[in-house]
Short mmCIF file of C-alpha atoms in Angstrom, two decimals:
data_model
loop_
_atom_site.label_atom_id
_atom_site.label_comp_id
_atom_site.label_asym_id
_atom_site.label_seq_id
_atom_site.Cartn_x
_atom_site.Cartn_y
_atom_site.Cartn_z
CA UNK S 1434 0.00 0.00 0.00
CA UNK S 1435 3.04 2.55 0.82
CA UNK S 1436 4.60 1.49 -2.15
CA UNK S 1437 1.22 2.81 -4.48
CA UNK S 1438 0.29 5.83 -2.39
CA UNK S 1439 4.34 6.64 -2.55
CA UNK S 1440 4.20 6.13 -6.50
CA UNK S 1441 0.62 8.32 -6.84
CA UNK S 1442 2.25 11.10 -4.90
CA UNK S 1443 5.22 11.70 -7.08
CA UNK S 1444 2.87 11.11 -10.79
CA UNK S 1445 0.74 13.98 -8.82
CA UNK S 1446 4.00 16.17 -8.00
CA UNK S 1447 5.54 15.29 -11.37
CA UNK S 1448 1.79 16.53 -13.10
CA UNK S 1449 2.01 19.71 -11.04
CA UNK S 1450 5.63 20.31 -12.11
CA UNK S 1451 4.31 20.13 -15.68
CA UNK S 1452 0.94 21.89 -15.74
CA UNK S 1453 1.54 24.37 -12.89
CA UNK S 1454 4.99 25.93 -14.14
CA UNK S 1455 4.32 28.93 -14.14
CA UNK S 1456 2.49 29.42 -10.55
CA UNK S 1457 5.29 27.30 -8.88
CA UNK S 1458 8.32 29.82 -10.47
CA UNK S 1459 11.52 29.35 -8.72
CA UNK S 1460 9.99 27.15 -6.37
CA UNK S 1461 9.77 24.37 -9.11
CA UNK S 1462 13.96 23.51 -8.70
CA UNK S 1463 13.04 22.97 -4.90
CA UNK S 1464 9.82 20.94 -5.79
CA UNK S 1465 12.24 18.98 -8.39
CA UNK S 1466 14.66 18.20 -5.69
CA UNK S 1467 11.79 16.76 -3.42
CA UNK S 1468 10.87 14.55 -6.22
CA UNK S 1469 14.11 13.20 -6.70
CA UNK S 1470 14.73 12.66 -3.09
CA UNK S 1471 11.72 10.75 -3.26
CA UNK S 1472 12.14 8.78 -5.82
CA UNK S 1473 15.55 7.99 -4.22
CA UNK S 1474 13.24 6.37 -1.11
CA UNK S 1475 11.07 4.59 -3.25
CA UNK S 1476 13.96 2.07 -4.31
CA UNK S 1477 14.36 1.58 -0.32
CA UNK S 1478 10.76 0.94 -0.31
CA UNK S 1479 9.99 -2.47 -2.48
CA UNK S 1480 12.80 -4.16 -0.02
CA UNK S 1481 11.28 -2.20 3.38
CA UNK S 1482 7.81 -3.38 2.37
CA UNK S 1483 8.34 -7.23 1.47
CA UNK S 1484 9.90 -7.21 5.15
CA UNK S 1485 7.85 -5.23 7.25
CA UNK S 1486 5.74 -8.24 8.25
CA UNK S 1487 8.83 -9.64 10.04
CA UNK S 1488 9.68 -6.25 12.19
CA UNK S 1489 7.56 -3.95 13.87
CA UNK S 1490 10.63 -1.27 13.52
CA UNK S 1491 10.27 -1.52 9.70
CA UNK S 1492 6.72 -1.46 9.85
CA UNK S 1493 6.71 1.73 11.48
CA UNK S 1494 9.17 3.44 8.42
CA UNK S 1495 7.17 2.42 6.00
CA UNK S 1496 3.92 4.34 7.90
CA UNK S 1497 5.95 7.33 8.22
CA UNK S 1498 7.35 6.43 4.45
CA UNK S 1499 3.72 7.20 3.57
CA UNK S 1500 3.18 10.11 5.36
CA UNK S 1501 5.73 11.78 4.08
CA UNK S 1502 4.46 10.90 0.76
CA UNK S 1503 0.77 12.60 1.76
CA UNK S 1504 2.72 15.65 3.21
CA UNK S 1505 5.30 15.98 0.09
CA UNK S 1506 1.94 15.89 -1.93
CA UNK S 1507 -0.08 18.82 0.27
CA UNK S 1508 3.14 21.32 0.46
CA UNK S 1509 3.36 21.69 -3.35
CA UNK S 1510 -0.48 21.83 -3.73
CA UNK S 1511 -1.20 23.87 -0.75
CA UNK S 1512 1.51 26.34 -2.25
CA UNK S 1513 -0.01 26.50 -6.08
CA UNK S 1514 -3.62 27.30 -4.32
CA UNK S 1515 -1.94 30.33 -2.26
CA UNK S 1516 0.02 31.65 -5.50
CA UNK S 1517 -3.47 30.89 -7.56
CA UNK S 1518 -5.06 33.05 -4.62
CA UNK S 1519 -3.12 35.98 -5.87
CA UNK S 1520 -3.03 35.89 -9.44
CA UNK S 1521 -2.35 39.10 -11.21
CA UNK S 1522 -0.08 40.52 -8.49
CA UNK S 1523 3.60 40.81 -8.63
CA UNK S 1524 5.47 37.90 -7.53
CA UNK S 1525 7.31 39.86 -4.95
CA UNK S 1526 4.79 40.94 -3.05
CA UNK S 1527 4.98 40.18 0.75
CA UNK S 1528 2.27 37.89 0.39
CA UNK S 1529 3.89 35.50 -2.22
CA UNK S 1530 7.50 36.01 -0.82
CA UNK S 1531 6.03 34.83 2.46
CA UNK S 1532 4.06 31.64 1.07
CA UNK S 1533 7.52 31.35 -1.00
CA UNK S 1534 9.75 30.80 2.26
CA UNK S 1535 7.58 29.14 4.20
CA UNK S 1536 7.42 26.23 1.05
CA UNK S 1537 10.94 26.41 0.93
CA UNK S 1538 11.27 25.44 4.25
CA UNK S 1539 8.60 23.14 4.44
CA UNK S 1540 10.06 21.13 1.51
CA UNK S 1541 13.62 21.60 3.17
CA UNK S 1542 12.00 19.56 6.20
CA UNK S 1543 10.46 16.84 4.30
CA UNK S 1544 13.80 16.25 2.79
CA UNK S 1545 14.93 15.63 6.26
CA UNK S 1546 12.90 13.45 7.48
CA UNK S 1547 13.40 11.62 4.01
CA UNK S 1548 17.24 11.71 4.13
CA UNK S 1549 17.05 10.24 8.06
CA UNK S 1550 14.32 7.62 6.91
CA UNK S 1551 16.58 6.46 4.18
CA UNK S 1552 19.85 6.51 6.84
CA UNK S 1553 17.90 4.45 8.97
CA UNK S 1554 16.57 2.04 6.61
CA UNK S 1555 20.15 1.53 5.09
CA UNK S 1556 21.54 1.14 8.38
CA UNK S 1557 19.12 -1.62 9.02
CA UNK S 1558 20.47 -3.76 5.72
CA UNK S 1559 17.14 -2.58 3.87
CA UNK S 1560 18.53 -2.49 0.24
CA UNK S 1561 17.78 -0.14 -2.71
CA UNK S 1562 15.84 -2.16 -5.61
CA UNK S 1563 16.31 -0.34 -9.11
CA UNK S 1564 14.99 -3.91 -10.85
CA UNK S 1565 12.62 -2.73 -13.79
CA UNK S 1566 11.52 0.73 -15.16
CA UNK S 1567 9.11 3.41 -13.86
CA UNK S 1568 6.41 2.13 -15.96
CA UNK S 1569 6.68 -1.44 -14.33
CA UNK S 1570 6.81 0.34 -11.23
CA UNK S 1571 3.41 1.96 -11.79
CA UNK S 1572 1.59 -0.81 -13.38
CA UNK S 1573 2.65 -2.81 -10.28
CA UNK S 1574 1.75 -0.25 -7.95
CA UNK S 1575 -1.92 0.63 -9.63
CA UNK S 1576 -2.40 -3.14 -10.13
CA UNK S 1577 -2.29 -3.55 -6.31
CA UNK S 1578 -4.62 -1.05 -5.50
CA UNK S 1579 -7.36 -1.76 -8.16
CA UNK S 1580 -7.44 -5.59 -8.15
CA UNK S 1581 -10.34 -6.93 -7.77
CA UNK S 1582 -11.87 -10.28 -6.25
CA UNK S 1583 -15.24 -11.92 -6.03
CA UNK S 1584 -15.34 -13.05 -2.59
CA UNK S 1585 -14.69 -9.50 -0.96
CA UNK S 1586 -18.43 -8.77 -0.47
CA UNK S 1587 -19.25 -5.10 1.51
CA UNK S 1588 -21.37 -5.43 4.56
CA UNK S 1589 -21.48 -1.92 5.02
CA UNK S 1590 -23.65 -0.57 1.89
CA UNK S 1591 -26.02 1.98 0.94
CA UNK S 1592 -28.74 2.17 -1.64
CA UNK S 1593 -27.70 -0.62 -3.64
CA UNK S 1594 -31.03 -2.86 -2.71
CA UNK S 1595 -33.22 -1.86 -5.14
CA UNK S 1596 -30.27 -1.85 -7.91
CA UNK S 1597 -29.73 -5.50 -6.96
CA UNK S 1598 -32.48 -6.72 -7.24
CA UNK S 1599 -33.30 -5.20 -10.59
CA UNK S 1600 -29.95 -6.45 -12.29
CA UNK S 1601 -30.60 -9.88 -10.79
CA UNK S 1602 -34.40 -9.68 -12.58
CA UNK S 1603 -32.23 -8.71 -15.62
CA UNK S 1604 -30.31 -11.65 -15.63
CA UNK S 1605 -32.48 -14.52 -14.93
CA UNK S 1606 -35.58 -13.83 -16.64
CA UNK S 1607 -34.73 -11.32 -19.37
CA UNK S 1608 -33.36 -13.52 -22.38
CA UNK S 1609 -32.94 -10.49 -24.78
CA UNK S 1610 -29.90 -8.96 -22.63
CA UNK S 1611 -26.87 -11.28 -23.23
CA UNK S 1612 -24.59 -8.49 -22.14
CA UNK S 1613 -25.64 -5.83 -18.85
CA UNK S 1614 -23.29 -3.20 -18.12
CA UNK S 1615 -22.81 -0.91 -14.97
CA UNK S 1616 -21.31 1.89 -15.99
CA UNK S 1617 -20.25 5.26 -13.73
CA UNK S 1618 -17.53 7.23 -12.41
CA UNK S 1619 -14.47 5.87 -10.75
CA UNK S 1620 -15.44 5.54 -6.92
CA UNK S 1621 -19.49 5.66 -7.38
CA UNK S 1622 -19.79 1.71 -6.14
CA UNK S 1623 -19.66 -0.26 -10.04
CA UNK S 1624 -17.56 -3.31 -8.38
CA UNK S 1625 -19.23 -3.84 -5.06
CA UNK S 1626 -22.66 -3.44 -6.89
CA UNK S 1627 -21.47 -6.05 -9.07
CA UNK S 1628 -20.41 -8.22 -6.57
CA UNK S 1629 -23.59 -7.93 -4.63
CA UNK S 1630 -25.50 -9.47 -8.02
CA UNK S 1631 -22.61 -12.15 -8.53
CA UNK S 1632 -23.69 -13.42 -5.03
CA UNK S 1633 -27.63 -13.42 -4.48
CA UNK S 1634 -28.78 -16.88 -4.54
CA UNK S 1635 -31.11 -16.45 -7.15
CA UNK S 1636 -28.55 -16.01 -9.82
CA UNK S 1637 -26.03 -18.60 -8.14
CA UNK S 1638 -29.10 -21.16 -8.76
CA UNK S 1639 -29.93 -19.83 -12.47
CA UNK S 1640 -26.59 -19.91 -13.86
CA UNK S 1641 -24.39 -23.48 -14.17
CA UNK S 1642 -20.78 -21.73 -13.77
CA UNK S 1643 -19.07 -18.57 -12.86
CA UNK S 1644 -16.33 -16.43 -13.43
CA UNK S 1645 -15.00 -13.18 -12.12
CA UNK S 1646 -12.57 -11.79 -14.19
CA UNK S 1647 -10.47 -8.19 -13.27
CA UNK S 1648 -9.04 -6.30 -16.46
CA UNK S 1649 -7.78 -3.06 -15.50
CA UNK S 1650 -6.11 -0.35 -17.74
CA UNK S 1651 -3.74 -3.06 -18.97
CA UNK S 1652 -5.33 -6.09 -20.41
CA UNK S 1653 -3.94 -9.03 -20.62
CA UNK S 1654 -5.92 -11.29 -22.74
CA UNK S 1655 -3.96 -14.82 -21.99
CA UNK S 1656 -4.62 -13.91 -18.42
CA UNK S 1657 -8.05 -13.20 -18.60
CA UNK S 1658 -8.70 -16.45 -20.72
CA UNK S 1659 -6.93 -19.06 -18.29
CA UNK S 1660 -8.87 -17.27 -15.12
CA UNK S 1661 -11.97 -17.69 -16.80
CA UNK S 1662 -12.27 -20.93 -17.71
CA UNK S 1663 -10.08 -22.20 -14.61
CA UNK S 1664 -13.48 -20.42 -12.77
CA UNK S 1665 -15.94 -22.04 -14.67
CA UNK S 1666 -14.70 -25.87 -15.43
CA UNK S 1667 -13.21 -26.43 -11.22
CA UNK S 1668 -10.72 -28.20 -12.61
CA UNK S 1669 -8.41 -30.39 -10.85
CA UNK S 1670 -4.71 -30.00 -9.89
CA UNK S 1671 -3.72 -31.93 -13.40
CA UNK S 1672 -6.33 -30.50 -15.38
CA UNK S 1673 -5.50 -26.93 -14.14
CA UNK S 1674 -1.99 -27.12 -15.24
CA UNK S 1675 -3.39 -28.13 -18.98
CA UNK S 1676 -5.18 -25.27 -19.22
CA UNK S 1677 -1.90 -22.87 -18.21
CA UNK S 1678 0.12 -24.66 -21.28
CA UNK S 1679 -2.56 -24.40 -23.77
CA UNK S 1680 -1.60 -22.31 -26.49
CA UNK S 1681 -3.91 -19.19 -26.53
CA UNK S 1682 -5.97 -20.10 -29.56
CA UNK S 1683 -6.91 -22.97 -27.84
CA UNK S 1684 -7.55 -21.21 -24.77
CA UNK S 1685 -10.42 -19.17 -26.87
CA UNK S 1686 -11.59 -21.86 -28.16
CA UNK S 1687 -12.25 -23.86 -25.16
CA UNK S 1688 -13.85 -20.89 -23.31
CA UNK S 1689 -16.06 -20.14 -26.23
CA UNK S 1690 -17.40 -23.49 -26.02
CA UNK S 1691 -18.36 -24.40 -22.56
CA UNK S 1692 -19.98 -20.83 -22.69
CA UNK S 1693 -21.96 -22.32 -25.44
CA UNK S 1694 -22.37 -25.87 -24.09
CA UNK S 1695 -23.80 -24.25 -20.68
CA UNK S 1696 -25.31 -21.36 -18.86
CA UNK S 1697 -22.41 -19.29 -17.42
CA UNK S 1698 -22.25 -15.48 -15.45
CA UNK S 1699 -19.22 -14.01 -16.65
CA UNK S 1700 -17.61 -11.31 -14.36
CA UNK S 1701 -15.45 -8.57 -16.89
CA UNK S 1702 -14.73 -5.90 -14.16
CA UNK S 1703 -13.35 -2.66 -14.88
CA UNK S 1704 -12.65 -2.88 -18.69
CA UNK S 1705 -11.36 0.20 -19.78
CA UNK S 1706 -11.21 0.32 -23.89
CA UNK S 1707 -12.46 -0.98 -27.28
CA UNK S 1708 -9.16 -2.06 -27.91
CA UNK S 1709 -9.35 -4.34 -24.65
CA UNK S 1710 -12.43 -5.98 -25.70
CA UNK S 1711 -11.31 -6.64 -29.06
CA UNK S 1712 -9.00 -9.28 -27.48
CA UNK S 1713 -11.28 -10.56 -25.27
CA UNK S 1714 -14.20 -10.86 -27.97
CA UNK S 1715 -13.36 -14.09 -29.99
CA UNK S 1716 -13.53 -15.89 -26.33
CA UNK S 1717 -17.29 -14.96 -25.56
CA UNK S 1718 -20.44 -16.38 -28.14
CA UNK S 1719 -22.71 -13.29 -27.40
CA UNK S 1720 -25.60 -13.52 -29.12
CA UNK S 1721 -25.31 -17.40 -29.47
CA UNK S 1722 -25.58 -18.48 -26.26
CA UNK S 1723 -27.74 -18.74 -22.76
CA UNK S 1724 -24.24 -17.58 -20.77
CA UNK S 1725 -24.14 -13.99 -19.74
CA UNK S 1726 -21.76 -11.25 -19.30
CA UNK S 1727 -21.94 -8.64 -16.09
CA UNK S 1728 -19.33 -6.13 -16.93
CA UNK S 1729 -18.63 -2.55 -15.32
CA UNK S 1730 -16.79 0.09 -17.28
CA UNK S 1731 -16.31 4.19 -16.54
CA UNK S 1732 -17.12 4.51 -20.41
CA UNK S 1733 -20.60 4.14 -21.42
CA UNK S 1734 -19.44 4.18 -25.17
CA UNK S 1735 -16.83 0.89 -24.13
CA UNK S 1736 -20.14 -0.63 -23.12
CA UNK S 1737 -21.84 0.04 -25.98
CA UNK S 1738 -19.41 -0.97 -28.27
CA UNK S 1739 -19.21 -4.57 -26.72
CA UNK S 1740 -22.98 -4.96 -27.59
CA UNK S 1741 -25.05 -2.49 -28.72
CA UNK S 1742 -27.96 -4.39 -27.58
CA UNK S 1743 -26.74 -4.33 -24.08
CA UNK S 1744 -28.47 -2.70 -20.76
CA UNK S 1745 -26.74 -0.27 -19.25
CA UNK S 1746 -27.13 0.60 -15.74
CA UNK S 1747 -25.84 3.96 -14.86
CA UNK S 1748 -24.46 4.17 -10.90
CA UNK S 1749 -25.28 7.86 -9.70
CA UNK S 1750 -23.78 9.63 -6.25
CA UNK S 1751 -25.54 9.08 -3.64
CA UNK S 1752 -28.21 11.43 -2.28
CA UNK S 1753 -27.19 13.15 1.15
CA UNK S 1754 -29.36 11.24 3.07
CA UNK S 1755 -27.86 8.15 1.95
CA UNK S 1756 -24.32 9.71 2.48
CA UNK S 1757 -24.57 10.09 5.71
CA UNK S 1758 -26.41 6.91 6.73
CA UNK S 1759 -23.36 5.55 4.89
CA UNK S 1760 -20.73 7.83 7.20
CA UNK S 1761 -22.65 6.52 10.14
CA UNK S 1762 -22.17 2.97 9.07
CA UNK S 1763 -18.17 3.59 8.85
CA UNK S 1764 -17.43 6.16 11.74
CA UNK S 1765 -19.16 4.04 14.34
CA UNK S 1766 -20.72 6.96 16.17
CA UNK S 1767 -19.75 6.50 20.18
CA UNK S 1768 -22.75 5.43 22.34
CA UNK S 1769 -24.80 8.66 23.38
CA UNK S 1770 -23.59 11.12 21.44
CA UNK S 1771 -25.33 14.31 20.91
CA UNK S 1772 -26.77 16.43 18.01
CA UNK S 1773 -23.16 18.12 17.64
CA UNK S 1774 -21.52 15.02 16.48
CA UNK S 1775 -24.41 15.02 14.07
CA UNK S 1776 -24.25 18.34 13.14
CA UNK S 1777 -20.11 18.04 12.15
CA UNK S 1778 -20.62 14.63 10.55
CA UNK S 1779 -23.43 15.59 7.44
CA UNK S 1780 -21.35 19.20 7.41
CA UNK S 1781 -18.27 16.84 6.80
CA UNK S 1782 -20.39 14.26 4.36
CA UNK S 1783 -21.73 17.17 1.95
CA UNK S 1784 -17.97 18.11 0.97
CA UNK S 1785 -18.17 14.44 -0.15
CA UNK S 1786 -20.20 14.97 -3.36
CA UNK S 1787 -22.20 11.51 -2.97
CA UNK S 1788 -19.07 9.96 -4.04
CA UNK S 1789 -19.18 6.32 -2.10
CA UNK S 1790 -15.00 5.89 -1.78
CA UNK S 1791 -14.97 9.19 -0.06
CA UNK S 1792 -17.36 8.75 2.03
CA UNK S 1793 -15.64 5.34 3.13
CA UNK S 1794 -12.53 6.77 3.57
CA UNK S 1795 -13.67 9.74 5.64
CA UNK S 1796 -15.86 7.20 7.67
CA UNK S 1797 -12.59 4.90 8.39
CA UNK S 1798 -10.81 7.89 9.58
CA UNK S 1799 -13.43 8.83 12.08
CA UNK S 1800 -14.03 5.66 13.19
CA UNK S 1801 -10.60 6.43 15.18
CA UNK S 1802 -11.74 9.34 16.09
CA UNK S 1803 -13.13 8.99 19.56
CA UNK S 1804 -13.92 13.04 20.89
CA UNK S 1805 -15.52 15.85 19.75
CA UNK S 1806 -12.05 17.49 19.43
CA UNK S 1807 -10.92 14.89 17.08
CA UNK S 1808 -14.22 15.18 15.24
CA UNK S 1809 -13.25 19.19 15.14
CA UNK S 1810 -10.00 18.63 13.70
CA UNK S 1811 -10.69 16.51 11.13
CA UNK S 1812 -13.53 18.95 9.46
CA UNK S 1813 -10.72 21.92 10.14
CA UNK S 1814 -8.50 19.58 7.41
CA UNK S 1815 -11.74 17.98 5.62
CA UNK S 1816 -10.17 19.95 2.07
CA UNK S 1817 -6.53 18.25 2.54
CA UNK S 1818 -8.50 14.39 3.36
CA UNK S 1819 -10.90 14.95 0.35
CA UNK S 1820 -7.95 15.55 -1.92
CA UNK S 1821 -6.04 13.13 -1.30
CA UNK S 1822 -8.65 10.93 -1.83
CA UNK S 1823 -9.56 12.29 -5.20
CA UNK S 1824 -6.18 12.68 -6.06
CA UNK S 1825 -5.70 8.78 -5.08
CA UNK S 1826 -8.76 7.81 -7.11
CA UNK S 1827 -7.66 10.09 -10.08
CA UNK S 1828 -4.36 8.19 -10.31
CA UNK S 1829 -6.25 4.82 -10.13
CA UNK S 1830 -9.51 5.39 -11.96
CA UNK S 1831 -8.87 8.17 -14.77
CA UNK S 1832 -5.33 8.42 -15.49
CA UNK S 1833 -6.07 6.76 -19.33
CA UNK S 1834 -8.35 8.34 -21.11
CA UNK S 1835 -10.24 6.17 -22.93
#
């Protein structure tokens, strides 16, 4: 996890370096330096985080690894807001000379308390991995944060019943939709909704077989085929190493026809572009077939373009109400508390915009809040939360355009 939120900090400090040139001026070498300094810690960090399970001394550098990440990210951002603030007046005017030093020497502390990390990890034998490129970096590090899995079902959810229950009509007993799409926003619920259907017992007892399948931004089709049809044929132990040496054309092959031979509920989750289901498409018999397809996709013309027949369900934000019956759900409000906690909590759930992850993530943080003070504090620095998460969810949800 320190490893991806390390990684989305410096893509968001390396964006801001790009697009916010000018409003950064000679504050941009400084912000350069932090970068590199960073990127110097994250070849400490692979090593530090494959051990940190056997050392409670490692485990606490890598939190603090990740804070410094967060707090790396707000300097540079805080600073570009301030300078935005003032647009149109001189540069050295008291007000931007001020906001000026006081980056300088923000930065100047970060790289501190980077430079002492990095002593203290080296002087523990934790060893700089350069293995690989940025780019396998960052697949590696988005991969592990967007993966998903079937069996990871959400207790805590809000207003997903009725949704349910109408994809799972959709599915059983409506023959003319081969394909059913949610599509929506990254963060608005698509994968747990889908998971929700994948699980009621009506559709476990309609369909024969199964298959959950994650794509992500970078397909890869040999992948994709061998997890499917591992899912829906249970093979054994013999049967499942077959299937990993089969050439790919055979794979498709195989897959097509057991779709065809019985009634299966295929899983595509997150698939991002047309170009991604082209190389899934010669696998699947849509439109020849009783087997289904539940896919979710940001991109309602991705959906369409996999079959123009299909439904599409459209996941909206959730309405305040449900917000913060969702915020109460994750910030485990203490026994007895008053109107004021209730009062700071939907003031703190409207800067969410309906937006589910948000709302989670503000709810986990509360949840170890346990005063009023704490409460306090947390809507004082609501703004600096929010964007992280939205900066976090940027990174993993919209950084491709499709």
């Amino acid at each position: 996890m320190a490893e991806a939120i390390l990684f989305c900090a410096l893509e968001r400090i390396g964006d801001l370096l790009i697009q916010q040139a000018d409003f950064l001026g000679k504050v941009g070498d400084e912000v350069q330096l932090l970068q590199t300094e960073l990127r110097r810690m994250q070849c400490f960090l692979k090593d530090a985080s494959a051990r940190q399970e056997e050392d409670q001394k490692i485990r606490s550098w890598v939190a603090e690894i990740r804070d410094v990440a967060y707090d790396a990210e707000d300097v540079v951002e805080s600073y570009i807001l301030k300078v935005v603030s003032r647009r149109g007046r001189s540069i050295h005017t008291i007000g931007n000379m001020l906001a000026t030093w006081e980056v300088g020497s923000e930065i100047e502390d970060i790289k501190a308390k980077i430079s002492n990390l990095t002593r203290s990890l080296e002087t523990y034998g934790i060893r700089p991995i350069r293995e690989g490129d940025d780019s396998r970096f960052a697949y590696e590090g988005r991969q592990q944060l967007r993966r998903t899995y079937s069996h990871l079902v959400e207790d805590d959810v809000v207003g997903l019943e009725d949704k349910t229950k109408e994809l799972v009509t959709l599915l059983v007993k409506e023959e003319r939709y081969q394909v059913i799409s949610i599509c929506g926003m990254g963060g608005l619920g698509k994968t747990t909704l889908a998971r929700k259907v994948y699980h009621q017992s009506e559709v476990r007892r309609h369909f024969d077989s199964f298959a959950w399948a994650y794509i992500s931004q970078q397909c890869q089709a040999r992948d994709v085929f061998q997890g499917v049809l591992i899912n829906l044929t249970s093979p054994t132990k013999e049967e499942k190493e077959r299937i990993l040496q089969l050439r790919e054309e055979e794979l498709v092959k195989k897959l097509y026809q057991i779709q065809w031979e019985k009634k299966c509920l295929v899983i595509l989750d997150d698939l991002w572009t047309m170009q991604a289901w082209n190389s899934l498409r010669p696998a699947f018999p849509i439109g020849k077939s009783r087997s289904k397809i539940l896919l979710t996709t940001r991109n309602k013309d991705v959906a369409t373009y996999v079959d123009p027949k299909a439904l599409i369900h459209e996941v909206q934000c959730l309405t305040e109400e449900m917000s913060w019956e969702l915020l109460q759900k994750k910030a485990m409000l203490p026994g007895g508390h008053d109107f004021t906690w209730e009062r700071l909590g939907m003031k703190m759930v409207r800067h969410c915009g309906g937006l589910p992850v948000a709302i989670i993530v503000l709810g986990g943080l509360l949840a170890t809040k346990h005063t009023l003070k704490d409460w306090e504090m947390v809507y004082r620095n609501i703004n600096s939360y929010l964007r992280r998460v939205k900066a976090m969810n940027k990174n993993l949800e919209e950084y491709q355009r499709c």
